[in-house]
mmCIF file of N, CA and C and ligand atoms in Angstrom:
data_model
loop_
_atom_site.group_PDB
_atom_site.id
_atom_site.type_symbol
_atom_site.label_atom_id
_atom_site.label_comp_id
_atom_site.label_asym_id
_atom_site.label_seq_id
_atom_site.Cartn_x
_atom_site.Cartn_y
_atom_site.Cartn_z
ATOM 1 N N MET A 1 79.371 105.417 91.054
ATOM 2 C CA MET A 1 79.484 104.067 91.871
ATOM 3 C C MET A 1 78.391 103.717 92.226
ATOM 4 N N ALA A 2 78.326 102.965 93.139
ATOM 5 C CA ALA A 2 76.971 101.575 93.103
ATOM 6 C C ALA A 2 76.163 102.091 94.103
ATOM 7 N N VAL A 3 74.559 101.988 94.789
ATOM 8 C CA VAL A 3 75.007 101.912 96.461
ATOM 9 C C VAL A 3 75.051 100.597 96.582
ATOM 10 N N GLU A 4 75.598 100.595 97.700
ATOM 11 C CA GLU A 4 75.803 99.315 98.141
ATOM 12 C C GLU A 4 74.698 99.519 99.929
ATOM 13 N N ARG A 5 75.035 98.791 100.375
ATOM 14 C CA ARG A 5 74.786 97.892 101.392
ATOM 15 C C ARG A 5 75.894 97.403 102.488
ATOM 16 N N THR A 6 76.030 98.196 103.644
ATOM 17 C CA THR A 6 77.653 97.373 104.744
ATOM 18 C C THR A 6 76.709 97.419 105.737
ATOM 19 N N PHE A 7 77.531 95.884 106.520
ATOM 20 C CA PHE A 7 77.116 95.790 107.891
ATOM 21 C C PHE A 7 77.942 96.244 108.474
ATOM 22 N N ALA A 8 77.955 96.400 109.889
ATOM 23 C CA ALA A 8 78.508 97.518 110.596
ATOM 24 C C ALA A 8 77.718 97.860 112.789
ATOM 25 N N ILE A 9 79.060 97.525 113.174
ATOM 26 C CA ILE A 9 78.436 97.347 114.325
ATOM 27 C C ILE A 9 78.938 98.393 115.229
ATOM 28 N N ILE A 10 78.533 99.207 116.755
ATOM 29 C CA ILE A 10 79.110 99.597 117.624
ATOM 30 C C ILE A 10 79.754 99.162 118.408
ATOM 31 N N LYS A 11 80.753 99.119 118.653
ATOM 32 C CA LYS A 11 81.500 97.777 119.140
ATOM 33 C C LYS A 11 81.330 98.152 121.240
ATOM 34 N N PRO A 12 81.033 96.850 122.472
ATOM 35 C CA PRO A 12 80.288 97.086 123.439
ATOM 36 C C PRO A 12 81.047 98.284 124.640
ATOM 37 N N HIS A 13 82.498 98.675 124.334
ATOM 38 C CA HIS A 13 82.957 100.036 125.032
ATOM 39 C C HIS A 13 82.344 101.331 124.939
ATOM 40 N N VAL A 14 81.821 101.148 123.573
ATOM 41 C CA VAL A 14 81.632 102.575 122.611
ATOM 42 C C VAL A 14 80.333 103.046 123.853
ATOM 43 N N VAL A 15 79.409 101.725 123.711
ATOM 44 C CA VAL A 15 78.188 102.317 124.497
ATOM 45 C C VAL A 15 78.868 102.164 125.580
ATOM 46 N N VAL A 16 79.366 101.447 126.214
ATOM 47 C CA VAL A 16 79.566 100.863 127.744
ATOM 48 C C VAL A 16 79.716 103.255 128.141
ATOM 49 N N ASP A 17 80.665 103.343 127.425
ATOM 50 C CA ASP A 17 81.177 104.777 127.408
ATOM 51 C C ASP A 17 80.838 106.252 126.812
ATOM 52 N N GLY A 18 78.953 105.745 126.347
ATOM 53 C CA GLY A 18 78.522 106.788 126.198
ATOM 54 C C GLY A 18 78.763 107.547 124.852
ATOM 55 N N ASN A 19 79.294 106.845 124.275
ATOM 56 C CA ASN A 19 79.669 107.406 122.612
ATOM 57 C C ASN A 19 79.101 107.428 121.300
ATOM 58 N N SER A 20 78.038 106.300 121.860
ATOM 59 C CA SER A 20 77.411 105.483 120.354
ATOM 60 C C SER A 20 76.647 106.846 120.014
ATOM 61 N N GLY A 21 75.416 107.624 120.167
ATOM 62 C CA GLY A 21 75.385 108.997 119.661
ATOM 63 C C GLY A 21 76.083 109.753 118.767
ATOM 64 N N ASP A 22 78.062 109.721 119.157
ATOM 65 C CA ASP A 22 78.567 110.651 118.313
ATOM 66 C C ASP A 22 79.282 109.483 117.036
ATOM 67 N N VAL A 23 78.627 108.349 117.198
ATOM 68 C CA VAL A 23 79.731 107.718 116.018
ATOM 69 C C VAL A 23 78.059 108.012 115.406
ATOM 70 N N ILE A 24 76.993 107.910 115.723
ATOM 71 C CA ILE A 24 75.763 107.448 114.708
ATOM 72 C C ILE A 24 76.083 109.126 114.147
ATOM 73 N N SER A 25 75.833 110.590 115.236
ATOM 74 C CA SER A 25 76.405 111.284 114.532
ATOM 75 C C SER A 25 77.147 111.193 112.716
ATOM 76 N N LEU A 26 78.219 110.810 112.980
ATOM 77 C CA LEU A 26 78.716 111.238 112.156
ATOM 78 C C LEU A 26 78.483 110.386 110.733
ATOM 79 N N ILE A 27 77.978 108.676 110.941
ATOM 80 C CA ILE A 27 77.995 107.731 110.262
ATOM 81 C C ILE A 27 76.608 108.811 108.994
ATOM 82 N N GLU A 28 75.636 108.906 109.683
ATOM 83 C CA GLU A 28 74.622 109.884 109.594
ATOM 84 C C GLU A 28 75.466 111.609 108.555
ATOM 85 N N ARG A 29 76.177 112.081 108.906
ATOM 86 C CA ARG A 29 76.641 113.456 108.822
ATOM 87 C C ARG A 29 77.925 113.063 107.146
ATOM 88 N N ASN A 30 77.948 111.599 106.890
ATOM 89 C CA ASN A 30 79.315 110.915 106.323
ATOM 90 C C ASN A 30 78.289 110.631 104.879
ATOM 91 N N GLY A 31 76.424 111.135 105.272
ATOM 92 C CA GLY A 31 76.026 110.147 103.949
ATOM 93 C C GLY A 31 75.930 109.002 104.166
ATOM 94 N N PHE A 32 75.152 108.091 105.134
ATOM 95 C CA PHE A 32 75.233 107.280 105.498
ATOM 96 C C PHE A 32 73.511 107.542 105.386
ATOM 97 N N ASP A 33 72.820 106.086 105.166
ATOM 98 C CA ASP A 33 71.191 106.121 105.169
ATOM 99 C C ASP A 33 71.231 104.758 106.061
ATOM 100 N N ILE A 34 70.662 104.874 107.680
ATOM 101 C CA ILE A 34 70.985 103.884 108.389
ATOM 102 C C ILE A 34 69.469 103.012 107.949
ATOM 103 N N VAL A 35 69.415 101.817 107.461
ATOM 104 C CA VAL A 35 68.907 101.188 107.198
ATOM 105 C C VAL A 35 68.032 100.093 108.370
ATOM 106 N N GLY A 36 69.084 99.998 109.537
ATOM 107 C CA GLY A 36 68.388 99.074 109.577
ATOM 108 C C GLY A 36 69.252 99.487 111.118
ATOM 109 N N MET A 37 68.966 99.666 112.245
ATOM 110 C CA MET A 37 69.815 99.455 113.202
ATOM 111 C C MET A 37 69.034 98.954 114.403
ATOM 112 N N ARG A 38 69.684 97.987 115.735
ATOM 113 C CA ARG A 38 68.995 97.606 116.739
ATOM 114 C C ARG A 38 70.341 97.446 118.204
ATOM 115 N N LYS A 39 69.766 98.034 119.013
ATOM 116 C CA LYS A 39 70.836 97.648 120.024
ATOM 117 C C LYS A 39 70.535 96.018 120.572
ATOM 118 N N MET A 40 71.453 95.497 121.060
ATOM 119 C CA MET A 40 71.113 93.623 121.360
ATOM 120 C C MET A 40 72.745 93.469 122.078
ATOM 121 N N HIS A 41 72.491 92.107 122.514
ATOM 122 C CA HIS A 41 73.525 91.467 123.424
ATOM 123 C C HIS A 41 73.881 90.645 122.145
ATOM 124 N N ILE A 42 74.807 90.788 121.698
ATOM 125 C CA ILE A 42 74.926 89.455 121.132
ATOM 126 C C ILE A 42 75.908 88.347 122.066
ATOM 127 N N SER A 43 74.976 87.017 121.625
ATOM 128 C CA SER A 43 75.087 86.113 122.320
ATOM 129 C C SER A 43 76.566 85.256 122.152
ATOM 130 N N GLN A 44 77.507 84.114 123.316
ATOM 131 C CA GLN A 44 78.768 83.638 122.248
ATOM 132 C C GLN A 44 78.682 83.150 121.434
ATOM 133 N N GLU A 45 77.226 82.348 120.844
ATOM 134 C CA GLU A 45 77.100 81.095 120.029
ATOM 135 C C GLU A 45 77.329 82.033 118.303
ATOM 136 N N LEU A 46 76.374 83.124 118.228
ATOM 137 C CA LEU A 46 76.091 84.184 117.343
ATOM 138 C C LEU A 46 77.672 84.652 117.327
ATOM 139 N N ALA A 47 77.964 85.239 118.863
ATOM 140 C CA ALA A 47 79.528 85.551 118.177
ATOM 141 C C ALA A 47 80.240 84.425 117.839
ATOM 142 N N GLN A 48 80.718 83.975 116.887
ATOM 143 C CA GLN A 48 81.005 82.452 116.637
ATOM 144 C C GLN A 48 81.284 82.540 115.186
ATOM 145 N N GLN A 49 79.517 81.899 115.315
ATOM 146 C CA GLN A 49 79.244 82.250 113.870
ATOM 147 C C GLN A 49 79.597 83.707 112.768
ATOM 148 N N PHE A 50 79.822 84.722 113.693
ATOM 149 C CA PHE A 50 79.652 85.485 113.126
ATOM 150 C C PHE A 50 81.164 86.036 112.823
ATOM 151 N N TYR A 51 81.891 85.723 114.001
ATOM 152 C CA TYR A 51 83.494 85.951 113.456
ATOM 153 C C TYR A 51 84.339 84.273 112.809
ATOM 154 N N ASN A 52 83.280 83.549 112.642
ATOM 155 C CA ASN A 52 83.970 81.518 111.988
ATOM 156 C C ASN A 52 85.119 82.104 111.476
ATOM 157 N N VAL A 53 85.273 83.432 110.946
ATOM 158 C CA VAL A 53 86.100 83.621 109.066
ATOM 159 C C VAL A 53 87.687 83.413 110.432
ATOM 160 N N HIS A 54 87.665 83.894 111.235
ATOM 161 C CA HIS A 54 88.940 83.965 112.640
ATOM 162 C C HIS A 54 88.984 83.260 113.599
ATOM 163 N N ASN A 55 88.371 81.735 113.217
ATOM 164 C CA ASN A 55 88.660 80.955 114.337
ATOM 165 C C ASN A 55 89.561 79.617 114.788
ATOM 166 N N GLN A 56 90.443 80.041 113.615
ATOM 167 C CA GLN A 56 91.954 79.769 113.494
ATOM 168 C C GLN A 56 92.679 80.586 113.953
ATOM 169 N N LYS A 57 92.204 82.006 114.707
ATOM 170 C CA LYS A 57 93.391 82.950 115.264
ATOM 171 C C LYS A 57 93.418 82.982 116.277
ATOM 172 N N PRO A 58 95.071 82.916 117.206
ATOM 173 C CA PRO A 58 95.638 82.692 118.176
ATOM 174 C C PRO A 58 93.999 83.892 119.077
ATOM 175 N N PHE A 59 93.478 84.355 118.752
ATOM 176 C CA PHE A 59 93.033 85.691 119.095
ATOM 177 C C PHE A 59 91.251 85.364 119.330
ATOM 178 N N PHE A 60 91.321 84.036 118.989
ATOM 179 C CA PHE A 60 89.566 84.091 118.696
ATOM 180 C C PHE A 60 88.851 84.359 119.669
ATOM 181 N N GLY A 61 89.244 83.134 120.572
ATOM 182 C CA GLY A 61 88.870 82.951 121.971
ATOM 183 C C GLY A 61 88.056 84.317 123.079
ATOM 184 N N GLU A 62 89.211 85.376 122.690
ATOM 185 C CA GLU A 62 89.212 86.875 123.321
ATOM 186 C C GLU A 62 88.589 88.155 122.281
ATOM 187 N N LEU A 63 88.611 87.682 121.059
ATOM 188 C CA LEU A 63 87.653 88.137 120.636
ATOM 189 C C LEU A 63 85.993 88.044 120.650
ATOM 190 N N VAL A 64 85.685 87.045 120.470
ATOM 191 C CA VAL A 64 84.167 86.339 120.554
ATOM 192 C C VAL A 64 83.433 86.631 122.454
ATOM 193 N N GLY A 65 84.399 87.011 122.996
ATOM 194 C CA GLY A 65 84.989 87.164 124.559
ATOM 195 C C GLY A 65 83.952 89.317 124.445
ATOM 196 N N ASN A 66 84.982 89.499 123.402
ATOM 197 C CA ASN A 66 84.227 90.607 123.761
ATOM 198 C C ASN A 66 83.525 91.506 123.279
ATOM 199 N N ILE A 67 83.175 90.774 122.138
ATOM 200 C CA ILE A 67 81.530 91.016 120.779
ATOM 201 C C ILE A 67 80.704 90.711 122.145
ATOM 202 N N ALA A 68 80.537 90.028 122.427
ATOM 203 C CA ALA A 68 79.416 89.217 123.765
ATOM 204 C C ALA A 68 79.509 89.682 124.711
ATOM 205 N N ALA A 69 80.397 90.556 125.510
ATOM 206 C CA ALA A 69 80.704 91.033 126.804
ATOM 207 C C ALA A 69 79.574 92.182 127.379
ATOM 208 N N SER A 70 78.880 92.955 126.410
ATOM 209 C CA SER A 70 78.358 93.372 127.058
ATOM 210 C C SER A 70 76.840 94.207 125.932
ATOM 211 N N PRO A 71 75.717 95.503 125.346
ATOM 212 C CA PRO A 71 75.027 95.597 124.625
ATOM 213 C C PRO A 71 76.762 96.218 123.347
ATOM 214 N N VAL A 72 75.602 95.845 121.803
ATOM 215 C CA VAL A 72 75.969 96.349 120.554
ATOM 216 C C VAL A 72 75.206 97.159 120.081
ATOM 217 N N ILE A 73 76.179 98.379 119.285
ATOM 218 C CA ILE A 73 74.434 98.619 118.417
ATOM 219 C C ILE A 73 74.886 98.195 116.903
ATOM 220 N N VAL A 74 74.283 96.586 116.620
ATOM 221 C CA VAL A 74 74.050 96.716 114.702
ATOM 222 C C VAL A 74 73.334 97.290 113.434
ATOM 223 N N MET A 75 73.738 98.157 112.897
ATOM 224 C CA MET A 75 73.705 98.582 111.442
ATOM 225 C C MET A 75 73.669 98.417 110.502
ATOM 226 N N ALA A 76 72.698 98.389 109.307
ATOM 227 C CA ALA A 76 72.850 97.809 108.412
ATOM 228 C C ALA A 76 73.109 99.507 107.272
ATOM 229 N N LEU A 77 73.927 100.130 106.981
ATOM 230 C CA LEU A 77 73.853 101.031 106.392
ATOM 231 C C LEU A 77 74.044 100.854 104.868
ATOM 232 N N GLU A 78 73.433 102.365 104.021
ATOM 233 C CA GLU A 78 73.794 102.316 102.605
ATOM 234 C C GLU A 78 74.204 103.710 101.546
ATOM 235 N N ARG A 79 74.542 103.099 101.065
ATOM 236 C CA ARG A 79 75.703 104.692 100.255
ATOM 237 C C ARG A 79 75.849 103.978 99.402
ATOM 238 N N ASP A 80 76.238 105.456 98.153
ATOM 239 C CA ASP A 80 76.651 105.254 97.351
ATOM 240 C C ASP A 80 78.759 104.226 97.298
ATOM 241 N N GLY A 81 78.859 103.139 97.585
ATOM 242 C CA GLY A 81 79.885 102.558 97.627
ATOM 243 C C GLY A 81 80.267 102.948 99.126
ATOM 244 N N ALA A 82 79.709 102.811 99.657
ATOM 245 C CA ALA A 82 78.864 102.106 100.834
ATOM 246 C C ALA A 82 80.128 101.541 102.150
ATOM 247 N N ILE A 83 81.296 100.000 101.271
ATOM 248 C CA ILE A 83 81.257 98.987 102.060
ATOM 249 C C ILE A 83 82.130 99.918 102.317
ATOM 250 N N GLY A 84 83.405 100.529 101.303
ATOM 251 C CA GLY A 84 84.943 100.745 101.328
ATOM 252 C C GLY A 84 84.559 102.915 101.960
ATOM 253 N N ALA A 85 83.201 102.853 101.663
ATOM 254 C CA ALA A 85 83.680 104.054 102.419
ATOM 255 C C ALA A 85 82.916 104.170 103.930
ATOM 256 N N TRP A 86 82.347 103.403 104.665
ATOM 257 C CA TRP A 86 82.409 102.682 106.146
ATOM 258 C C TRP A 86 83.748 102.706 106.238
ATOM 259 N N ARG A 87 84.767 101.597 105.697
ATOM 260 C CA ARG A 87 86.037 101.638 106.090
ATOM 261 C C ARG A 87 86.801 102.564 106.290
ATOM 262 N N ASP A 88 86.662 103.420 105.388
ATOM 263 C CA ASP A 88 86.886 105.113 105.788
ATOM 264 C C ASP A 88 87.039 105.955 106.403
ATOM 265 N N LEU A 89 85.555 105.634 106.398
ATOM 266 C CA LEU A 89 85.320 106.075 107.573
ATOM 267 C C LEU A 89 85.418 105.826 109.493
ATOM 268 N N MET A 90 86.127 104.371 109.311
ATOM 269 C CA MET A 90 86.479 103.971 110.862
ATOM 270 C C MET A 90 87.798 104.173 110.677
ATOM 271 N N GLY A 91 88.328 104.223 110.020
ATOM 272 C CA GLY A 91 89.603 104.072 109.700
ATOM 273 C C GLY A 91 90.283 102.296 109.978
ATOM 274 N N ALA A 92 92.256 102.624 110.263
ATOM 275 C CA ALA A 92 92.632 101.488 110.524
ATOM 276 C C ALA A 92 91.905 100.835 111.420
ATOM 277 N N THR A 93 92.291 99.395 111.390
ATOM 278 C CA THR A 93 91.545 98.345 112.414
ATOM 279 C C THR A 93 92.837 98.330 113.532
ATOM 280 N N ASN A 94 94.014 98.375 114.182
ATOM 281 C CA ASN A 94 94.094 99.426 114.939
ATOM 282 C C ASN A 94 94.219 100.316 114.931
ATOM 283 N N PRO A 95 93.426 101.433 115.991
ATOM 284 C CA PRO A 95 93.373 102.676 116.040
ATOM 285 C C PRO A 95 95.293 103.023 116.408
ATOM 286 N N ASP A 96 95.855 102.698 116.323
ATOM 287 C CA ASP A 96 96.975 103.481 116.927
ATOM 288 C C ASP A 96 97.712 103.991 115.181
ATOM 289 N N ALA A 97 97.346 103.684 114.602
ATOM 290 C CA ALA A 97 97.342 103.575 113.070
ATOM 291 C C ALA A 97 96.449 103.752 111.664
ATOM 292 N N ALA A 98 94.766 104.312 112.734
ATOM 293 C CA ALA A 98 94.019 105.594 111.637
ATOM 294 C C ALA A 98 94.430 106.208 111.779
ATOM 295 N N ALA A 99 94.436 107.219 110.603
ATOM 296 C CA ALA A 99 94.213 108.720 110.672
ATOM 297 C C ALA A 99 93.044 109.391 111.696
ATOM 298 N N ILE A 100 94.269 110.739 112.273
ATOM 299 C CA ILE A 100 93.310 111.840 112.881
ATOM 300 C C ILE A 100 91.763 111.846 112.212
ATOM 301 N N GLY A 101 90.506 111.931 113.135
ATOM 302 C CA GLY A 101 88.782 112.299 111.768
ATOM 303 C C GLY A 101 88.819 111.363 111.781
ATOM 304 N N THR A 102 89.009 109.805 111.237
ATOM 305 C CA THR A 102 88.461 108.250 111.656
ATOM 306 C C THR A 102 87.875 108.167 113.275
ATOM 307 N N LEU A 103 86.887 107.094 112.900
ATOM 308 C CA LEU A 103 86.386 106.694 114.211
ATOM 309 C C LEU A 103 87.397 105.741 114.681
ATOM 310 N N ARG A 104 87.885 104.799 114.664
ATOM 311 C CA ARG A 104 88.773 104.303 115.702
ATOM 312 C C ARG A 104 89.911 105.146 115.944
ATOM 313 N N ALA A 105 90.271 106.096 115.165
ATOM 314 C CA ALA A 105 91.438 107.559 116.319
ATOM 315 C C ALA A 105 90.672 107.591 117.296
ATOM 316 N N MET A 106 89.177 108.224 117.411
ATOM 317 C CA MET A 106 88.360 108.678 118.322
ATOM 318 C C MET A 106 88.008 107.583 119.278
ATOM 319 N N PHE A 107 87.502 106.909 119.392
ATOM 320 C CA PHE A 107 86.807 105.921 120.093
ATOM 321 C C PHE A 107 87.811 104.746 120.097
ATOM 322 N N GLY A 108 88.926 104.051 119.318
ATOM 323 C CA GLY A 108 89.035 103.177 119.848
ATOM 324 C C GLY A 108 90.257 103.047 121.028
ATOM 325 N N LYS A 109 90.482 102.018 121.596
ATOM 326 C CA LYS A 109 91.335 101.592 122.498
ATOM 327 C C LYS A 109 92.809 100.884 122.513
ATOM 328 N N ASN A 110 92.554 100.245 121.559
ATOM 329 C CA ASN A 110 93.750 99.388 121.167
ATOM 330 C C ASN A 110 92.718 97.799 119.932
ATOM 331 N N ILE A 111 93.803 97.586 119.585
ATOM 332 C CA ILE A 111 93.060 96.745 118.451
ATOM 333 C C ILE A 111 92.694 95.480 118.767
ATOM 334 N N SER A 112 91.474 95.370 119.986
ATOM 335 C CA SER A 112 90.840 94.885 120.941
ATOM 336 C C SER A 112 89.808 95.304 121.126
ATOM 337 N N PHE A 113 90.025 96.583 121.231
ATOM 338 C CA PHE A 113 88.671 97.642 121.151
ATOM 339 C C PHE A 113 88.948 98.773 120.416
ATOM 340 N N ASN A 114 88.119 98.312 119.535
ATOM 341 C CA ASN A 114 88.526 99.408 117.805
ATOM 342 C C ASN A 114 87.296 99.288 117.532
ATOM 343 N N ALA A 115 86.778 100.107 118.834
ATOM 344 C CA ALA A 115 85.826 100.666 118.618
ATOM 345 C C ALA A 115 84.662 100.152 117.427
ATOM 346 N N THR A 116 84.425 100.314 116.395
ATOM 347 C CA THR A 116 83.821 99.796 115.399
ATOM 348 C C THR A 116 83.871 98.519 114.592
ATOM 349 N N HIS A 117 83.249 97.781 113.473
ATOM 350 C CA HIS A 117 83.491 96.754 112.479
ATOM 351 C C HIS A 117 82.675 97.045 111.605
ATOM 352 N N GLY A 118 83.315 96.453 110.565
ATOM 353 C CA GLY A 118 82.400 96.775 109.286
ATOM 354 C C GLY A 118 83.363 95.487 108.345
ATOM 355 N N SER A 119 81.767 95.524 107.065
ATOM 356 C CA SER A 119 81.760 94.465 106.147
ATOM 357 C C SER A 119 83.154 94.593 105.322
ATOM 358 N N ASP A 120 84.226 93.708 105.087
ATOM 359 C CA ASP A 120 85.590 94.067 104.663
ATOM 360 C C ASP A 120 85.839 93.651 102.785
ATOM 361 N N ALA A 121 84.172 93.483 102.443
ATOM 362 C CA ALA A 121 83.874 92.920 100.855
ATOM 363 C C ALA A 121 82.424 92.769 101.071
ATOM 364 N N PRO A 122 81.812 92.444 99.843
ATOM 365 C CA PRO A 122 80.777 92.283 99.053
ATOM 366 C C PRO A 122 80.191 90.923 99.541
ATOM 367 N N GLU A 123 80.601 89.875 99.466
ATOM 368 C CA GLU A 123 80.529 88.890 99.840
ATOM 369 C C GLU A 123 80.088 89.151 101.768
ATOM 370 N N THR A 124 80.772 89.871 102.417
ATOM 371 C CA THR A 124 81.241 89.563 103.908
ATOM 372 C C THR A 124 79.658 90.123 104.239
ATOM 373 N N ALA A 125 79.479 91.598 103.127
ATOM 374 C CA ALA A 125 78.652 92.251 103.254
ATOM 375 C C ALA A 125 77.447 91.415 103.796
ATOM 376 N N SER A 126 77.063 90.729 102.937
ATOM 377 C CA SER A 126 76.216 89.612 102.197
ATOM 378 C C SER A 126 75.631 88.838 103.321
ATOM 379 N N TYR A 127 76.716 88.191 103.865
ATOM 380 C CA TYR A 127 77.053 87.017 105.307
ATOM 381 C C TYR A 127 76.139 87.444 106.674
ATOM 382 N N GLU A 128 76.525 88.820 106.770
ATOM 383 C CA GLU A 128 77.148 89.522 107.978
ATOM 384 C C GLU A 128 75.304 90.483 108.063
ATOM 385 N N LEU A 129 75.220 90.652 107.218
ATOM 386 C CA LEU A 129 73.275 91.025 107.062
ATOM 387 C C LEU A 129 73.169 90.007 106.943
ATOM 388 N N GLY A 130 72.603 89.061 106.232
ATOM 389 C CA GLY A 130 72.025 87.811 106.518
ATOM 390 C C GLY A 130 72.016 87.537 107.721
ATOM 391 N N LEU A 131 73.253 87.221 109.241
ATOM 392 C CA LEU A 131 72.885 87.214 110.608
ATOM 393 C C LEU A 131 72.067 87.616 111.308
ATOM 394 N N PHE A 132 72.549 89.314 110.822
ATOM 395 C CA PHE A 132 71.939 90.310 111.754
ATOM 396 C C PHE A 132 70.436 90.713 111.040
ATOM 397 N N PHE A 133 70.822 91.462 109.769
ATOM 398 C CA PHE A 133 68.852 91.868 109.335
ATOM 399 C C PHE A 133 68.473 91.192 108.395
ATOM 400 N N ALA A 134 68.441 89.697 107.899
ATOM 401 C CA ALA A 134 67.513 88.745 107.633
ATOM 402 C C ALA A 134 66.124 89.210 106.652
ATOM 403 N N ASP A 135 65.558 90.558 107.267
ATOM 404 C CA ASP A 135 64.229 90.805 107.490
ATOM 405 C C ASP A 135 64.599 91.373 106.157
ATOM 406 N N LEU A 136 65.652 91.962 105.784
ATOM 407 C CA LEU A 136 65.792 93.231 105.071
ATOM 408 C C LEU A 136 65.970 92.679 103.419
HETATM 409 P P1 CMP B 201 86.603 94.074 113.586
HETATM 410 O O1 CMP B 201 86.787 94.629 112.339
HETATM 411 O O2 CMP B 201 85.656 93.203 114.312
HETATM 412 O O3 CMP B 201 87.185 92.286 112.860
HETATM 413 C C1 CMP B 201 88.006 91.491 113.311
HETATM 414 C C2 CMP B 201 88.300 91.969 114.894
HETATM 415 O O4 CMP B 201 88.952 91.202 115.243
HETATM 416 C C3 CMP B 201 89.090 93.490 114.509
HETATM 417 O O5 CMP B 201 88.206 93.971 114.324
HETATM 418 C C4 CMP B 201 89.916 93.612 115.987
HETATM 419 O O6 CMP B 201 88.946 93.760 116.940
HETATM 420 C C5 CMP B 201 90.622 92.133 115.820
HETATM 421 N N1 CMP B 201 92.014 92.160 115.572
HETATM 422 C C6 CMP B 201 92.136 91.697 114.638
HETATM 423 N N2 CMP B 201 93.740 92.315 114.938
HETATM 424 C C7 CMP B 201 93.977 91.048 115.812
HETATM 425 C C8 CMP B 201 95.026 91.078 116.895
HETATM 426 N N3 CMP B 201 96.324 90.615 116.255
HETATM 427 N N4 CMP B 201 94.882 90.086 118.147
HETATM 428 C C9 CMP B 201 93.475 90.767 118.986
HETATM 429 N N5 CMP B 201 92.633 90.857 117.951
HETATM 430 C C10 CMP B 201 93.000 91.551 116.712
#
């Protein structure tokens, strides 16, 4: 499998609850190289750009508001098949449906507060990495 990079976010509620260290530890134990990492407060404008693909969805306003509510940790992750491997580690989008042992099962509260974000395809990874890690 080819070495890839993907984009990841540890969402506000996980940071507020003091669980970001546990998530980072699991990322490392699952063989990802954290090639970029930053704690930052995403602005409303950047959140709208980032989630632009969802701008017609009824939950768009809530989505933008939640991710911009307080600081997050953004990461560029590298490993063989990083995009799929990170999605596997996160688990299903809805924590209620996420398999035991996945990040969303462990740290997610519901679909709006689902602990982590990850790119869903190579094109999305390029777009999202470009928004947050243009220097890489
Ligand atoms: P994320 O991986 O950040 O990508 C888009 C987000 O939209 C997703 O995680 C969920 O938090 C959120 N989302 C998806 N479906 C719904 C929904 N039906 N209602 C509210 N939020 C949703």
